[in-house]
Structure formats: structure tokens, C-alpha cells
Coordinates of C-alpha atoms in Angstrom, one line a residue:
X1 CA 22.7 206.6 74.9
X2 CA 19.5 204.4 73.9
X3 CA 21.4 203.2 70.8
X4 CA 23.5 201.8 72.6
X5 CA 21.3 200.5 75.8
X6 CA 19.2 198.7 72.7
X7 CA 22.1 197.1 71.4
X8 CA 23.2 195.8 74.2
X9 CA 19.9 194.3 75.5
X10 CA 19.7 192.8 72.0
X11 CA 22.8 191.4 72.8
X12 CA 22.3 189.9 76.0
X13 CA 18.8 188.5 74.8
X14 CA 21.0 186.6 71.9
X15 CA 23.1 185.3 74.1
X16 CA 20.5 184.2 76.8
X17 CA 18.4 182.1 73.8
X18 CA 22.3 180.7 72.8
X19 CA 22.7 179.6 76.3
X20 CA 26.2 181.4 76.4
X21 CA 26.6 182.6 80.5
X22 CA 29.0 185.3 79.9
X23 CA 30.8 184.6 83.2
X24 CA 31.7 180.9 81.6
X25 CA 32.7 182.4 78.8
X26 CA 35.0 184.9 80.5
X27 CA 36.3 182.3 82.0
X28 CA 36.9 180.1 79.4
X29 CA 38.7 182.8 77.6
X30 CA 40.9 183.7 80.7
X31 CA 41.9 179.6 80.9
X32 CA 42.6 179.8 77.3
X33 CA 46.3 179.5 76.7
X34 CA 49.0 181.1 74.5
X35 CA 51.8 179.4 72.4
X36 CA 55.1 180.2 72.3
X37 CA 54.8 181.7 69.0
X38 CA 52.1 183.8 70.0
X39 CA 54.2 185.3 73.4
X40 CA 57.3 185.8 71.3
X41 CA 58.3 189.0 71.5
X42 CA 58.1 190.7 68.1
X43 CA 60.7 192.5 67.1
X44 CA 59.6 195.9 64.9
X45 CA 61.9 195.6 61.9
X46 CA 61.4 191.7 61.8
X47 CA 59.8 191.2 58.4
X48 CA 60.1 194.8 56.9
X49 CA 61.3 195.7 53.7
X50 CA 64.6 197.5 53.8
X51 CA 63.9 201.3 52.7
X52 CA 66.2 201.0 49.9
X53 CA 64.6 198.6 48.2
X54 CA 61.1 200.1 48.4
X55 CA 62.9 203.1 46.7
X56 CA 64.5 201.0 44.4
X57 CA 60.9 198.8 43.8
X58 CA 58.8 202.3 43.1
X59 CA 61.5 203.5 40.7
X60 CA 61.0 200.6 38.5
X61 CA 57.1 200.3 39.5
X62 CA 56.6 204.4 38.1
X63 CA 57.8 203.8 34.3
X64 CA 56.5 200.5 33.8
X65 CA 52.5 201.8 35.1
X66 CA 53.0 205.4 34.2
X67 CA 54.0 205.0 30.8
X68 CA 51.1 202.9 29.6
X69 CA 48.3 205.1 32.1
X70 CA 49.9 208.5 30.6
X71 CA 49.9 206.7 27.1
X72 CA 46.1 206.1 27.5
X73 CA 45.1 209.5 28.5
X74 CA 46.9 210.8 26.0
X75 CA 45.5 208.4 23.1
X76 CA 41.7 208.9 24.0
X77 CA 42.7 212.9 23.9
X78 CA 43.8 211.9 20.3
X79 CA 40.4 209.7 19.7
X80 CA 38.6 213.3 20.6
X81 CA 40.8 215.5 18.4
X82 CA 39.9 212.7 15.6
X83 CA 36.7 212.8 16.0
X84 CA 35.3 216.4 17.0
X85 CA 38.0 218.9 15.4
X86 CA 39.2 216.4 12.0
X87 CA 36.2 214.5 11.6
X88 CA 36.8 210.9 11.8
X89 CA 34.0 209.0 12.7
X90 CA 36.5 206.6 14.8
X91 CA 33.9 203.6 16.4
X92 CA 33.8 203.9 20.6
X93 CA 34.7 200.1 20.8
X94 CA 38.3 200.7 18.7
X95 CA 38.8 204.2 21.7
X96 CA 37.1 201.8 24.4
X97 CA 39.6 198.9 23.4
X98 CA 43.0 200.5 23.1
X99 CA 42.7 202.6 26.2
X100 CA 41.8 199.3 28.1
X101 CA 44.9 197.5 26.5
X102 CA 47.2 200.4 28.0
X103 CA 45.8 200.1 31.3
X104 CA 45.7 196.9 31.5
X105 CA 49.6 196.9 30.2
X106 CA 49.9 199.4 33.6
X107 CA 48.8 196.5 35.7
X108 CA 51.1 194.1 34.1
X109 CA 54.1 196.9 34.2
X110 CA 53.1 197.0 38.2
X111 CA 53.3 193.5 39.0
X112 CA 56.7 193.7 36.7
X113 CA 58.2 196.3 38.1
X114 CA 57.5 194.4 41.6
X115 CA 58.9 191.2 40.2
X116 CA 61.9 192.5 38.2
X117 CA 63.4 194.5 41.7
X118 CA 66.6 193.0 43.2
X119 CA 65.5 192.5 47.3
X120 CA 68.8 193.1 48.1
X121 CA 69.6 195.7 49.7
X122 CA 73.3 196.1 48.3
X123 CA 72.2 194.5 44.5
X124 CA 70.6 197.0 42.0
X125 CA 70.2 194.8 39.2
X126 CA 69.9 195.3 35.4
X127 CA 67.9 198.3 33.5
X128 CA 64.4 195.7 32.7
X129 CA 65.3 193.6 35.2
X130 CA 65.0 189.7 33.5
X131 CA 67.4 187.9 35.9
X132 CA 65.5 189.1 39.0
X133 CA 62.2 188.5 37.8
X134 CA 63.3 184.7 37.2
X135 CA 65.1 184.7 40.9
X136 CA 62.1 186.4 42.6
X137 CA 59.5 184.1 40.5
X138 CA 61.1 181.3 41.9
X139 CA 61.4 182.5 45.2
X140 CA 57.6 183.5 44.9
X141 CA 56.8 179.4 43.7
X142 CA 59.3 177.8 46.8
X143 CA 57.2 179.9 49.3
X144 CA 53.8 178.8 47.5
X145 CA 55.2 175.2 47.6
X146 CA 56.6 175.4 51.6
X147 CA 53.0 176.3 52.4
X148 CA 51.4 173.7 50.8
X149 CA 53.5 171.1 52.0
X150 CA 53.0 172.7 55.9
X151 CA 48.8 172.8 55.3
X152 CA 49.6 169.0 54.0
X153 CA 51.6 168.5 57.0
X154 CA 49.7 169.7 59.5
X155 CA 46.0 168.0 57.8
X156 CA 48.1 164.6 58.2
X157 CA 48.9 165.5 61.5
X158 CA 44.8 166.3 62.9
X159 CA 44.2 162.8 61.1
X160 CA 47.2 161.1 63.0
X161 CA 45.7 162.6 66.2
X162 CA 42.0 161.8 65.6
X163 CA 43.4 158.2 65.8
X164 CA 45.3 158.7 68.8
X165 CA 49.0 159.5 67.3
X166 CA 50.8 162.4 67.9
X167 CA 53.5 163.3 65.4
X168 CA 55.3 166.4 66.4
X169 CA 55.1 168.8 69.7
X170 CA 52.6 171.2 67.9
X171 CA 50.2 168.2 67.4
X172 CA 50.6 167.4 71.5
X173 CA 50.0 171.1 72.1
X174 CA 46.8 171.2 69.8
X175 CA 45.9 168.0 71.5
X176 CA 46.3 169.4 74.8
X177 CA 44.2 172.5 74.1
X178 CA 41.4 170.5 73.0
X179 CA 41.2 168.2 76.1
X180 CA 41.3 171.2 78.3
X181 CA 38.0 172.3 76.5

């Protein structure tokens, strides 16, 4: 109740010292206009992993993490049992060291276990996995390259049109937003 009420007058006092009048603003954002990308209908499997090869990617994922994150539980165990029950005076840094090399190693067994799944659906691929690291690495470095050369596209593009050339339909439509504004 007064929460609330406060907010809100602290809100309308913000906007009064902006000089925003909310029913420009409403209007502005009911003028505002959506692309055709944007009113495309999505469809709900469009961009989904198949369920066999989530199965498939957790199956490889679980041995390569588990192994080293069970390995480092049970290694510290065995840094107690050496030090309280046999009496080794064993230095924290060598117990702090080894268990962060095994779970560090899970991390890396994650990211290979992601890496080293076959995405298709009918393909299960080798036991470690090599060949479909390799393909899915450079699938990985094409998609990282596509988007740079789109950003590189479209910043040549905004500096065509700030001097007055348009290059593609996606530059007129940016340029016919912004005169509308």
C-alpha cells in the first residue's frame, strides 16, 4: 500500500524533472513499429536441441566431470587419513593444489564432453570423441566468424547511411525508423 504509493510518486516526480509526459511516451511507444523478424511467428521446436542428443551430450559430460570431482573427494579424504590416522605431516598447499588440479580437470572434462558429442541426431560418434571435437570446434569458430563479419557489416552500413547511402533493405528500414522519431 504506501510502499507502493511512495514509489510511484517518486517515480512520477523523476519523470516530471526528466521532462518525459507519459502520454507522449505512450504514444511514441504505440507508433513504434515492428520488423518482420520480430512478427515472425516462432515456431516452438525452432532452435531446440533434439532430446537424443542432450542424452547423448550428458552421457559423455558425467565421466569426463565426475571422474576428476569424485577423484578429488576422494584424494583430500586420503590427505586426512595421511595426516590424522598415519602421521604425515603432508603441507596444505600440496592437498590445496591437487584437489584444485582435479576440479579444474572436471571443468575442462565439461566443456569436452560438450565439444566431443556428435549433434546429429542419427551419428553417435567414437568412445573420446576426437573427430567431433575438431567438426564441432570448427563449427563453433565459422559461427564466431559469421558474426563478426555481420557486426562489421552492419557498422559499415550506419556509416554508409550517416552519409546518405543506403546499402541493403535493413539499412532503409533503420533509416526509416529514425526519421519517424
Amino acid at each position: 500500500g504506501g510502499a507502493e504509493a511512495r514509489g510511484r510518486a517518486a517515480l512520477e516526480k523523476m519523470r516530471q524533472e526528466a521532462g518525459v509526459d507519459p502520454l507522449k511516451r505512450k504514444a511514441a511507444i504505440e507508433r513504434a513499429t515492428l520488423t518482420d523478424e520480430e512478427l515472425r511467428r516462432v515456431e516452438p521446436t525452432e532452435g531446440v536441441m533434439p532430446e537424443v542428443v542432450s542424452e547423448r551430450m550428458l552421457r559423455r559430460v558425467i565421466p569426463f566431470a565426475g571422474l576428476p570431482v569424485g577423484g578429488a573427494f576422494v584424494l583430500f579424504g586420503g590427505f586426512w587419513y595421511a595426516n590424522t590416522q598415519l602421521g604425515l605431516d603432508l603441507p596444505p598447499s600440496v592437498v590445496a593444489y591437487s584437489t584444485q588440479f582435479l576440479f579444474f580437470l572436471s571443468f575442462a572434462g565439461i566443456s569436452w564432453g560438450v565439444m566431443s558429442t556428435s549433434l546429429d541426431e542419427g551419428e553417435e560418434g567414437s568412445l573420446l570423441g576426437v573427430e567431433q571435437a575438431k567438426k564441432n570446434t570448427d563449427m563453433m569458430r565459422d559461427g564466431l566468424q559469421r558474426g563478426r563479419a555481420d557486426a562489421a557489416s552492419e557498422f559499415m552500413e550506419d556509416d554508409a547511411l550517416a552519409d546518405g547511402v543506403i546499402m541493403s533493405k535493413k539499412a532503409l528500414n533503420r533509416a526509416e525508423r529514425r526519421k519517424k522519431k
